Coordinates of C-alpha atoms (C1' of nucleotides) in Angstrom, one line a residue:
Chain A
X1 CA 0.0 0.0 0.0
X2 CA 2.7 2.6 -0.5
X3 CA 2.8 5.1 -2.6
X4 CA 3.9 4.2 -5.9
X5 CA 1.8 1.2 -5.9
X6 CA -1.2 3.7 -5.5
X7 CA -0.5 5.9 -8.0
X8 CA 0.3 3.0 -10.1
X9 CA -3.5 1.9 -9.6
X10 CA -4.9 5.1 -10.0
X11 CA -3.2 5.7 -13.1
X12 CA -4.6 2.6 -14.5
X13 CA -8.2 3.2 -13.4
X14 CA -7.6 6.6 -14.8
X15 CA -6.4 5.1 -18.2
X16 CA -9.6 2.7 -18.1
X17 CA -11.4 5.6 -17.5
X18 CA -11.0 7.7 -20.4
X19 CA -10.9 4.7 -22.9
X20 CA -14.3 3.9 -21.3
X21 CA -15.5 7.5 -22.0
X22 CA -13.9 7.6 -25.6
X23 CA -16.0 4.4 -26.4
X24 CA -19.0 5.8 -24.8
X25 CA -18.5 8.7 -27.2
X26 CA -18.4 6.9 -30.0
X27 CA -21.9 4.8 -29.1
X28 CA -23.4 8.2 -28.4
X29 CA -22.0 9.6 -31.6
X30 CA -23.7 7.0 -33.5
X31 CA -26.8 6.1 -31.7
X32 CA -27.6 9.7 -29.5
X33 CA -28.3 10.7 -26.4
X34 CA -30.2 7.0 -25.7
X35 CA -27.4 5.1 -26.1
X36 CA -27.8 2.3 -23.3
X37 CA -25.7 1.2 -20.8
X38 CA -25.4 -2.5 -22.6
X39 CA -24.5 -0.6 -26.0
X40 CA -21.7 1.1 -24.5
X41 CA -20.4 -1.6 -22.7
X42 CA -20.5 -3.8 -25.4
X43 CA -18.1 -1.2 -27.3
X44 CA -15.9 -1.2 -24.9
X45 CA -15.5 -4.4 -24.7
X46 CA -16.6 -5.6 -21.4
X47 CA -20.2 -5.7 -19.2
X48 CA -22.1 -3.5 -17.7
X49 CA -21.3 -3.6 -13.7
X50 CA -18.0 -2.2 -14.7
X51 CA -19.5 0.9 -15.9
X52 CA -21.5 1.5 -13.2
X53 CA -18.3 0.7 -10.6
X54 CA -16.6 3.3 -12.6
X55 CA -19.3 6.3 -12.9
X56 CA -22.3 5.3 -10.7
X57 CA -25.0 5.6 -12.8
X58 CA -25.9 6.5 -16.3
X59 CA -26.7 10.0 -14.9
X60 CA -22.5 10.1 -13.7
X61 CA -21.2 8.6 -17.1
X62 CA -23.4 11.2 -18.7
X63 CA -22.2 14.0 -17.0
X64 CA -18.4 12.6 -17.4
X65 CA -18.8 12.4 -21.3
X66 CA -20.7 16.2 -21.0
X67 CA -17.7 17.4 -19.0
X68 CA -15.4 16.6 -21.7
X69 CA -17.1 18.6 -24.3
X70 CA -17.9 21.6 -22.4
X71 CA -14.7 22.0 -21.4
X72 CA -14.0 21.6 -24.4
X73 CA -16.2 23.7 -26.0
X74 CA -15.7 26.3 -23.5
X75 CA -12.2 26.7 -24.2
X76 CA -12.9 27.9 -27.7
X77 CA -15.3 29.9 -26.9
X78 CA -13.1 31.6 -24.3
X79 CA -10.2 32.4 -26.8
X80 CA -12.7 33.7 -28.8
X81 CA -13.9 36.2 -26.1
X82 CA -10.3 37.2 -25.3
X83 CA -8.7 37.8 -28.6
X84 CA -7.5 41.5 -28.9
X85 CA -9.5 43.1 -31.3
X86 CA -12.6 45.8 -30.4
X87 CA -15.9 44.6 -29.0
X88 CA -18.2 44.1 -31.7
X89 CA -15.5 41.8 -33.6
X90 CA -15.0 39.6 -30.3
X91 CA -19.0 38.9 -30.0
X92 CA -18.9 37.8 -33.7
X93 CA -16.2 35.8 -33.2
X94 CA -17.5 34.3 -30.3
X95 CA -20.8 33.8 -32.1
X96 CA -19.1 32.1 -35.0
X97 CA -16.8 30.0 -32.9
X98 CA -20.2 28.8 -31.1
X99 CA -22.3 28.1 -34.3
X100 CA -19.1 26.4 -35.9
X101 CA -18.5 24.0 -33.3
X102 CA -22.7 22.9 -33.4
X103 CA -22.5 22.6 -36.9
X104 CA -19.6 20.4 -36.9
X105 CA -20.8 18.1 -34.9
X106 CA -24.7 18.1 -34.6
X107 CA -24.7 14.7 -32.2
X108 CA -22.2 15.8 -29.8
X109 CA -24.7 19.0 -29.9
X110 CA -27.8 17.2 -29.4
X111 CA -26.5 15.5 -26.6
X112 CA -25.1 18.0 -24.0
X113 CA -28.1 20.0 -24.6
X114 CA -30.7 17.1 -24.1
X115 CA -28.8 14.8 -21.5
X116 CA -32.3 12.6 -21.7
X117 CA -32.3 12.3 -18.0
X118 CA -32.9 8.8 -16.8
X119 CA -35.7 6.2 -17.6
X120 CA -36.5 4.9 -13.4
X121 CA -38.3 8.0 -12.1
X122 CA -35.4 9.2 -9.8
X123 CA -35.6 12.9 -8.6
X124 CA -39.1 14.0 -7.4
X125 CA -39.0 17.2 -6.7
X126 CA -39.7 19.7 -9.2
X127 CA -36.9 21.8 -9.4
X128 CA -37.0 22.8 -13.2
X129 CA -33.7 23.6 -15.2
X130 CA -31.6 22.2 -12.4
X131 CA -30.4 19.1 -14.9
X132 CA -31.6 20.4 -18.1
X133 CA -28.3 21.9 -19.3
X134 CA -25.6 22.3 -17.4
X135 CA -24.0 23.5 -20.8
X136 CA -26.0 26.5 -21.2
X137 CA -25.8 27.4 -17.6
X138 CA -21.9 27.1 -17.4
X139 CA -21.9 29.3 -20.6
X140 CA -23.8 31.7 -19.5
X141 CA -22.3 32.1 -16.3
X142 CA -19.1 32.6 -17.8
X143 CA -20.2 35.5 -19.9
X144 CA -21.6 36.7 -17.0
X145 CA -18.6 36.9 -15.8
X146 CA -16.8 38.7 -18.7
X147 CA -19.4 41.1 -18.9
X148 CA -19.4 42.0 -15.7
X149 CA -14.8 42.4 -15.8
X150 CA -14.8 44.4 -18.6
X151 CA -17.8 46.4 -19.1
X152 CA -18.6 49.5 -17.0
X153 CA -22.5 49.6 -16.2
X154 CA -23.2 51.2 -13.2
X155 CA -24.7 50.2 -9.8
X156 CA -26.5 47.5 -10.7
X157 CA -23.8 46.3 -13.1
X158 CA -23.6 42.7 -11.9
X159 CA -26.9 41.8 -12.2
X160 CA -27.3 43.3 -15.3
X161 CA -24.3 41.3 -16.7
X162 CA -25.8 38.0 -15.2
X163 CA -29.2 38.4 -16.8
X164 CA -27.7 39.5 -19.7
X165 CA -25.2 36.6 -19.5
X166 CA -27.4 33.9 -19.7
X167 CA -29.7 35.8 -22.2
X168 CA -27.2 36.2 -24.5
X169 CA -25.9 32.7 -24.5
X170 CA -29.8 31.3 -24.7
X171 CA -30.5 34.0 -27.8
X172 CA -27.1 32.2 -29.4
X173 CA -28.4 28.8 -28.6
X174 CA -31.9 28.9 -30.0
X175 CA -31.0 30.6 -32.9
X176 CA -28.6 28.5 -33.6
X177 CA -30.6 25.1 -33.2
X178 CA -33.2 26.7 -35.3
X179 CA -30.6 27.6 -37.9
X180 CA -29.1 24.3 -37.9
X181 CA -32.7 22.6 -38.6
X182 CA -33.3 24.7 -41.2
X183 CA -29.8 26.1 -42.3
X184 CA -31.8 29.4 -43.8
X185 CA -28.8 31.2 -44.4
X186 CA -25.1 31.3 -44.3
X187 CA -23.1 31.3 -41.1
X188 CA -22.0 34.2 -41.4
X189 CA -25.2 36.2 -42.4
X190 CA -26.7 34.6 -38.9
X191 CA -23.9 36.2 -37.0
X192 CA -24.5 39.2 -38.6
X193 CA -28.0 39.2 -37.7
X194 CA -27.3 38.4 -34.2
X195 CA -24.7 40.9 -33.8
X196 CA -26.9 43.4 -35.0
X197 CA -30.1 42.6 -32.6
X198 CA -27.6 43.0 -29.2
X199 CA -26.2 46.4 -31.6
X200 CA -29.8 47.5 -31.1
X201 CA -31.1 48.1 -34.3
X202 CA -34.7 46.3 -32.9
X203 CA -35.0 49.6 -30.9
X204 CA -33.5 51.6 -33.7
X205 CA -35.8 50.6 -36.3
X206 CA -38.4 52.2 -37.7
X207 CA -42.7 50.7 -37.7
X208 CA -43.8 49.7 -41.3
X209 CA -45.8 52.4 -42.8
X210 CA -49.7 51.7 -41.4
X211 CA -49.3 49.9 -38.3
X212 CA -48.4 51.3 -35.1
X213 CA -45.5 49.4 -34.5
X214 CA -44.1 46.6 -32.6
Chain B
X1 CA -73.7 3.9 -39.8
X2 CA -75.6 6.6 -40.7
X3 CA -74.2 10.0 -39.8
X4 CA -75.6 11.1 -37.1
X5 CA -74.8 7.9 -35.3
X6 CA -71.2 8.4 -36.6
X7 CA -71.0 11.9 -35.1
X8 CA -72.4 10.7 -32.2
X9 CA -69.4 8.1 -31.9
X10 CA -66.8 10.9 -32.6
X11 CA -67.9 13.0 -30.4
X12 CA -68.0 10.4 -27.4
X13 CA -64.3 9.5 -28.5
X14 CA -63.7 13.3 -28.6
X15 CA -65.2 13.6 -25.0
X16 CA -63.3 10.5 -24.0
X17 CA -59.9 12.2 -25.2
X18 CA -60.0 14.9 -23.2
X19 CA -60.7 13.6 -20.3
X20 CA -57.7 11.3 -20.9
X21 CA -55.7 14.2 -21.7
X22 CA -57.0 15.9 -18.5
X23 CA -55.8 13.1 -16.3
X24 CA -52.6 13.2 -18.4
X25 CA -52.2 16.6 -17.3
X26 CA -52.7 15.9 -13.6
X27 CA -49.9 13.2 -13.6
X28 CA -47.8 15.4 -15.4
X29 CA -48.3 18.4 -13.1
X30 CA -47.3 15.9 -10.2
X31 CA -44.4 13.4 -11.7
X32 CA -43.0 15.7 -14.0
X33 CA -42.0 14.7 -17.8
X34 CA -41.1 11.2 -16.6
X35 CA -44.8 10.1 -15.6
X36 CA -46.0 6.9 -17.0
X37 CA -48.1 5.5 -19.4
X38 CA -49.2 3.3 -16.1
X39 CA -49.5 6.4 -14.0
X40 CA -51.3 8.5 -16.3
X41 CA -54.2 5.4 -17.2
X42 CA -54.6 4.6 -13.6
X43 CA -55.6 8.2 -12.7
X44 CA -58.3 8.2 -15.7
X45 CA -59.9 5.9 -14.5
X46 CA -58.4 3.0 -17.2
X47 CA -56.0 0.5 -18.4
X48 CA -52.9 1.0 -20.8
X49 CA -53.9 0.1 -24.3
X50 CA -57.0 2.7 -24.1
X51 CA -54.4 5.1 -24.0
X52 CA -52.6 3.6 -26.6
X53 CA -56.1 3.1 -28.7
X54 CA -56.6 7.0 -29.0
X55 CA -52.9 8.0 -29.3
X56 CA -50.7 6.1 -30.6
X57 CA -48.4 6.1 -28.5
X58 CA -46.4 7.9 -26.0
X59 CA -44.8 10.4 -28.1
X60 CA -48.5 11.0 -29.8
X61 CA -49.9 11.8 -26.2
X62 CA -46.9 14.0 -24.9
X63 CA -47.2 15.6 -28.3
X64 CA -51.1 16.4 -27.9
X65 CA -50.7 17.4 -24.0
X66 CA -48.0 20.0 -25.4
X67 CA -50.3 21.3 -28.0
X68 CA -52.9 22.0 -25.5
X69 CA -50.4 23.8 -22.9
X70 CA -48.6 25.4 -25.9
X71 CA -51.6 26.6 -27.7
X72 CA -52.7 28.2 -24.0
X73 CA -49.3 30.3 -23.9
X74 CA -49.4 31.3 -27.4
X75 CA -52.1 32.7 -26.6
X76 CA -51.5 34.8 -24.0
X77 CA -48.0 36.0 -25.6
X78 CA -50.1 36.9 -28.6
X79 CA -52.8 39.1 -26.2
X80 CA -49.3 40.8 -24.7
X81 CA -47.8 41.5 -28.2
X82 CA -51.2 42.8 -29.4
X83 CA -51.5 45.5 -27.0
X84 CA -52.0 49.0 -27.8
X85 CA -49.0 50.7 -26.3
X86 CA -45.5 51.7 -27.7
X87 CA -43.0 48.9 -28.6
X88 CA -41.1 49.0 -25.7
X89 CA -43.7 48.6 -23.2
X90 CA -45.1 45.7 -25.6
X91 CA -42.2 44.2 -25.4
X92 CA -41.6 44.6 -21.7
X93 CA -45.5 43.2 -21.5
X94 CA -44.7 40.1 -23.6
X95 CA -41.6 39.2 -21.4
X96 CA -43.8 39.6 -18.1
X97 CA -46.1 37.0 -19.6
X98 CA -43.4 34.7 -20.7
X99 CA -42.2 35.0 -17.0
X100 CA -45.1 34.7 -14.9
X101 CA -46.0 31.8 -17.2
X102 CA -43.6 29.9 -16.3
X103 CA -43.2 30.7 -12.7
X104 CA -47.0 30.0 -11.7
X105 CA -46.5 26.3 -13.4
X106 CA -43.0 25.5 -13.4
X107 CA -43.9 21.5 -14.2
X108 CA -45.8 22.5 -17.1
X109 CA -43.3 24.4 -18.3
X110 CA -40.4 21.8 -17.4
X111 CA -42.3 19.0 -19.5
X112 CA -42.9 21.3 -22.6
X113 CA -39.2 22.0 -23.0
X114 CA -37.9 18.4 -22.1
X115 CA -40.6 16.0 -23.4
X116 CA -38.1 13.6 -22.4
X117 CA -38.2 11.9 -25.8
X118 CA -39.0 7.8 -25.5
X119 CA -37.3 4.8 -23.6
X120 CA -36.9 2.4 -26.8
X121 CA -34.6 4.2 -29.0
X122 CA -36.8 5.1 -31.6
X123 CA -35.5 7.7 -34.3
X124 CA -32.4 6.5 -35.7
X125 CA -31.3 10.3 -37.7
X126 CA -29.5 12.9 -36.2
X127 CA -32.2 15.0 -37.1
X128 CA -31.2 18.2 -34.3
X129 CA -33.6 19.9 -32.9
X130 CA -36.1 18.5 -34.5
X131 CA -38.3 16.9 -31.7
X132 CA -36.3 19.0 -29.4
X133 CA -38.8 21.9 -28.2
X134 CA -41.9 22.5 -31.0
X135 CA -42.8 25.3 -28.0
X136 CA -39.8 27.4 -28.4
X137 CA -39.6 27.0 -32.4
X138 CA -43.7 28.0 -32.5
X139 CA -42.9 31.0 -30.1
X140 CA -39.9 31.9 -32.9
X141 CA -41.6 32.1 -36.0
X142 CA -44.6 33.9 -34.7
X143 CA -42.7 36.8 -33.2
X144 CA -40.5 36.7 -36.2
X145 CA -43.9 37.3 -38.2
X146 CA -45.1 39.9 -35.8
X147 CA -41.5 41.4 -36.1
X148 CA -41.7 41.1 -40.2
X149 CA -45.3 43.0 -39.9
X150 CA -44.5 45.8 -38.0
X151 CA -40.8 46.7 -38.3
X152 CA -39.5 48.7 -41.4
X153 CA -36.0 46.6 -42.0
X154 CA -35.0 47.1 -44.9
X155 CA -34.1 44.6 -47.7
X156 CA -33.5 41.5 -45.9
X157 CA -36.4 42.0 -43.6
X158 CA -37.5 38.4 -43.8
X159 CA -34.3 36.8 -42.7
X160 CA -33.5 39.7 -39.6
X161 CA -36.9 39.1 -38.7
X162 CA -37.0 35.3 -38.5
X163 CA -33.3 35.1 -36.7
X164 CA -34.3 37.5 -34.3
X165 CA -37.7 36.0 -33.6
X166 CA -35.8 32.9 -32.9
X167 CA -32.7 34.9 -31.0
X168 CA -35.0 36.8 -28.9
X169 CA -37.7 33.8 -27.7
X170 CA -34.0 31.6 -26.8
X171 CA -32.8 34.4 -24.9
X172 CA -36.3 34.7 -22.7
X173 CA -36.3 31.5 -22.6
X174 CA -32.6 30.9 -20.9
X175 CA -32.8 34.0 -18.8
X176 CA -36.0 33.0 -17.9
X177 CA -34.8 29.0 -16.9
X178 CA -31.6 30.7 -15.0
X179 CA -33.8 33.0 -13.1
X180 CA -36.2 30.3 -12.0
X181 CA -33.9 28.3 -10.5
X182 CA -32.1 30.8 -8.8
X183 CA -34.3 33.6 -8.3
X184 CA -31.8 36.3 -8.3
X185 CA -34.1 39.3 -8.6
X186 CA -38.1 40.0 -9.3
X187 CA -39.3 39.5 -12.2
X188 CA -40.2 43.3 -12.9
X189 CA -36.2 43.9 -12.4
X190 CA -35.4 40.9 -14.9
X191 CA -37.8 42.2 -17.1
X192 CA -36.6 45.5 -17.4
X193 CA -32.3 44.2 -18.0
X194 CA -33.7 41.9 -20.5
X195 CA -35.6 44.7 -22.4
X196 CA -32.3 47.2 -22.1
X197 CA -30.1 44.4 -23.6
X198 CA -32.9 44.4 -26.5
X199 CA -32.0 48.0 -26.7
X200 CA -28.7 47.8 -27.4
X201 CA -27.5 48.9 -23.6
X202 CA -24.7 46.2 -24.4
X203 CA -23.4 48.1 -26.8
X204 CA -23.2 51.7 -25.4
X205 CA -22.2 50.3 -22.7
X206 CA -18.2 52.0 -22.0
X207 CA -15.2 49.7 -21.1
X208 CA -14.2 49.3 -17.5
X209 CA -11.3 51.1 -16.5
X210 CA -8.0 48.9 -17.2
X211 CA -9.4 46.6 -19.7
X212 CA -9.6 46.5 -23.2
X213 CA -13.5 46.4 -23.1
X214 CA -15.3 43.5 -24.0
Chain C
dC1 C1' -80.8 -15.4 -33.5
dA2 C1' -76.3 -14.2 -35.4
dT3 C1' -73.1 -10.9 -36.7
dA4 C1' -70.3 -7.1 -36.4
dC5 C1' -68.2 -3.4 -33.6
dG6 C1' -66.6 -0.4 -29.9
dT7 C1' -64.9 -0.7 -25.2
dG8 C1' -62.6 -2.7 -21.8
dT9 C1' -59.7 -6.2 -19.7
dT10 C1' -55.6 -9.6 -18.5
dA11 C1' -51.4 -11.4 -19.6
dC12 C1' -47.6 -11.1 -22.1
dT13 C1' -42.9 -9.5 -24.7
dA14 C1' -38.6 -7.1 -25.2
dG15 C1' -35.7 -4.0 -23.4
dC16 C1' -34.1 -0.7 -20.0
dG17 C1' -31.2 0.8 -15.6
dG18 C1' -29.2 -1.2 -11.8
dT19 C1' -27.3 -4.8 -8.5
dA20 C1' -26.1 -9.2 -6.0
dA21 C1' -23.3 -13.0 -6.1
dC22 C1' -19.7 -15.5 -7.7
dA23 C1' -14.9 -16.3 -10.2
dC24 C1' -10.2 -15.2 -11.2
dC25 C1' -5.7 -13.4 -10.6
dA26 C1' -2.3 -10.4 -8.6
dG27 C1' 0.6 -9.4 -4.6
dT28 C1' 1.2 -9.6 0.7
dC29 C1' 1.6 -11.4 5.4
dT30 C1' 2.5 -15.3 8.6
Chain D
dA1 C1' 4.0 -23.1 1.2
dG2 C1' -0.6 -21.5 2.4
dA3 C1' -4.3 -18.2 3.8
dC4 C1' -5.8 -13.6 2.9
dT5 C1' -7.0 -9.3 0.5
dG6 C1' -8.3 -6.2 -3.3
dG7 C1' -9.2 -5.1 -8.0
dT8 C1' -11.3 -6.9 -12.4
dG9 C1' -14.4 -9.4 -14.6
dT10 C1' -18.5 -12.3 -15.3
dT11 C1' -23.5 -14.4 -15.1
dA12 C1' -27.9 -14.1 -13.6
dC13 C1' -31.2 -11.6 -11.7
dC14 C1' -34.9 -7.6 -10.1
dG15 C1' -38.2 -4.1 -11.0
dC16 C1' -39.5 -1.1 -14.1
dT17 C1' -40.9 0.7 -18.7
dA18 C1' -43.3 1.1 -23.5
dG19 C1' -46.0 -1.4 -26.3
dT20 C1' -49.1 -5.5 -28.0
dA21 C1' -51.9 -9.7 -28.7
dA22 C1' -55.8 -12.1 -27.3
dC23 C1' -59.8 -12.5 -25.1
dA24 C1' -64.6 -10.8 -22.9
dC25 C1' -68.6 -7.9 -22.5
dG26 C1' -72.5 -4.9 -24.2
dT27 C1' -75.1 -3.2 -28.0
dA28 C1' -77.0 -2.1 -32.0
dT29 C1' -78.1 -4.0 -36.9
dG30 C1' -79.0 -7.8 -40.6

DNA sequence: CATACGTGTTACTAGCGGTAACACCAGTCT
DNA sequence: AGACTGGTGTTACCGCTAGTAACACGTATG
């Protein structure tokens, strides 16, 4: 039980560990967010209890495998946000980096924002959005958080940055999954549009000629 | 089979319907999304393949409870949107009804964003967002329609109008998810950031001291 | 009376998430 | 050597789900 021989375990268990998650990715790639717990295992080449002595429940290996894209994800995103260039250019980047990264890989999408929370009815209580994406949330926390550094908005300037934080990132996110069903227009012209609502121009504009305006 | 005999039948079924999707609705208010086909027969009164006679299946009657609740908020938005007062209050109106919405029935609104989508993996395509939230895509196009109507944008009307439609229900819809679980402020105060980040506040916004500006 | 039909049931299948119980194989202590 | 311990792996099972086949009752029509 000394030390090396510990490390020497945990390094193994670690190593299983992510070849477990890679082939978990794959089976989610290809089959989505209701992959089972027998498909996975059977691509990874062994049964089932080992899975759940490794990650708990589906609901752990789920969040395990989400972990890894966020971050990942969120990393991007993040040099996106910090590159040195003036503000409007940064949110269009960061917008562009965003809707790349969906449309690249629509499954990996699907699942962190549907996680498909488990089949036996665990969790009763009722407290809505806690597990529905913990992608959005993280996202939108972190732009809170940027916001809140860099821009100068008065007294109330941190909860205007949060609200606007997680509006923001769920104005990204909709459009975007709506843009990726329907792919209406170029990239591009989407973050263009985007850019231009947060620029304002919905208050700037002026009401169509006979109605009183929206 | 003559037809008065045969409306007679339909509208028995018809009756019969709703009071199955009534008792749907009461299961769902108390389980959440994951309530079951069990669950939802045994409080109407009846057995399993009733419920399957008159909708398919499960997706057919989490799609027809959704239409119901969906319709119902439409609705309202529409009544909000409709008002005779300048845009900003309209908006500000429309986001209020969002908001209390969704806070008076947080388990009806938790089930209309995450249907939960089946337990057999039905659906093979990676067809994103497609059975992902029919509410929040409804909500999109008809404020992009409303936005199309009423707003003078110039040449590409169409497209501004439908992205922001879409933009602007996602970023209710997040802000309104974050603040519902955490309940950092009224709604009047969230209300009122959402609406100046919809008036381009983010982008007259001056840079912190120090900083580059975001 | 027989025949069709709508309404309801029981009893079942196949698959899911999750677990208990057992087998094997390494290294360690006496 | 021999017992003992801990990690890795298995099979076989439980309780649950969605969904279905097959059968039973009542009721109008030929």
């Amino acid at each position: 039980m000394d030390t090396t021989q510990r490390t020497d375990q945990q390094r193994s268990a670690d190593r299983r560990r992510r070849e477990l998650l890679e082939a978990a990715d794959r089976v989610v790639l290809r089959d989505g967010p209701q992959a089972s717990m027998n498909a996975i295992a059977a691509e990874a080449g062994i049964t089932k209890p080992i899975l759940y002595r490794h990650f708990g429940d589906k609901g752990g290996l789920y969040a395990a495998l989400a972990k890894r894209h966020t971050d990942a994800l969120l990393d991007s995103l993040r040099a996106a946000l910090d590159a040195p260039a003036e503000r409007r250019e940064r949110v269009e980047a960061t917008l562009d980096t965003y809707l790349a990264a969906i449309e690249a890989r629509p499954q990996v999408y699907r699942f962190l924002m549907h996680p498909a929370e488990g089949g036996t009815a665990t969790e009763q209580g009722f407290d809505v959005g806690k597990h529905s994406a913990p992608l959005l949330r993280r996202m939108g926390e972190e732009l809170a958080q940027v916001i809140e550094d860099r821009l100068d908005l008065g007294p109330e300037s941190q909860q205007l940055a949060r609200v606007w934080g997680h509006g923001i990132v769920g104005m990204m996110h909709a459009a975007g999954d709506w843009w990726l069903g329907e792919r209406p227009c170029s990239r591009a012209e989407l973050v263009r549009c985007l850019a231009d609502l947060l620029w304002g121009r919905l208050a700037a504009a002026g009401d169509r000629v006979g109605g009183p305006g929206f």
